[in-house]
XYZ file of C-alpha atoms in Angstrom:
60
model
C 0.175 -0.012 -0.525
C 1.101 3.087 -1.004
C 1.835 6.485 0.793
C -1.543 7.915 -1.479
C -3.973 4.767 -1.052
C -3.118 4.929 2.881
C -4.160 8.938 3.052
C -6.750 8.352 1.547
C -8.278 6.200 3.871
C -7.213 8.047 6.874
C -9.991 10.708 4.781
C -12.294 8.418 4.530
C -12.238 7.375 8.488
C -12.614 11.030 9.460
C -15.452 12.171 7.383
C -16.806 9.028 8.907
C -16.234 10.479 11.743
C -17.396 13.739 11.021
C -21.237 11.516 9.784
C -21.396 10.557 13.536
C -20.895 13.465 14.637
C -23.459 15.342 12.394
C -25.807 17.897 13.756
C -28.921 16.718 10.660
C -29.394 13.765 8.501
C -28.646 15.911 6.419
C -25.716 16.691 7.179
C -24.464 13.245 7.171
C -25.810 12.107 4.128
C -23.006 14.296 3.011
C -19.892 12.966 5.201
C -20.635 9.596 4.224
C -21.247 10.409 0.442
C -17.091 11.662 0.785
C -16.167 9.110 2.716
C -17.829 6.639 -0.833
C -16.063 8.759 -2.639
C -12.177 8.800 -0.836
C -12.847 4.853 -0.466
C -13.870 4.026 -3.803
C -10.348 6.036 -5.085
C -8.738 3.821 -3.117
C -10.587 0.796 -4.116
C -9.824 1.999 -7.960
C -6.363 2.371 -7.143
C -5.573 -0.915 -5.506
C -6.698 -3.374 -8.486
C -4.431 -2.772 -10.580
C -1.578 -2.890 -8.231
C -3.520 -6.452 -7.569
C -3.893 -7.340 -11.116
C -0.421 -6.361 -11.623
C 1.213 -8.674 -8.229
C -1.483 -11.589 -9.992
C 0.245 -11.419 -13.793
C 3.326 -10.972 -12.240
C 2.596 -15.167 -10.491
C 1.258 -16.322 -12.971
C 3.946 -14.689 -15.733
C 1.751 -13.031 -18.284
């Protein structure tokens, strides 16, 4: 896991914590949507790395 991936996961966790503290349901939804975007960014970054590792093992 590279530094950017770690940072994105930390941002997602921060947004989740802010959602728990949100004063209104609308704000909670906004924070949760932002957390989701950070997680999706991390997942999109993780998939090619994992695929590249699998390809190296197979010998492609």
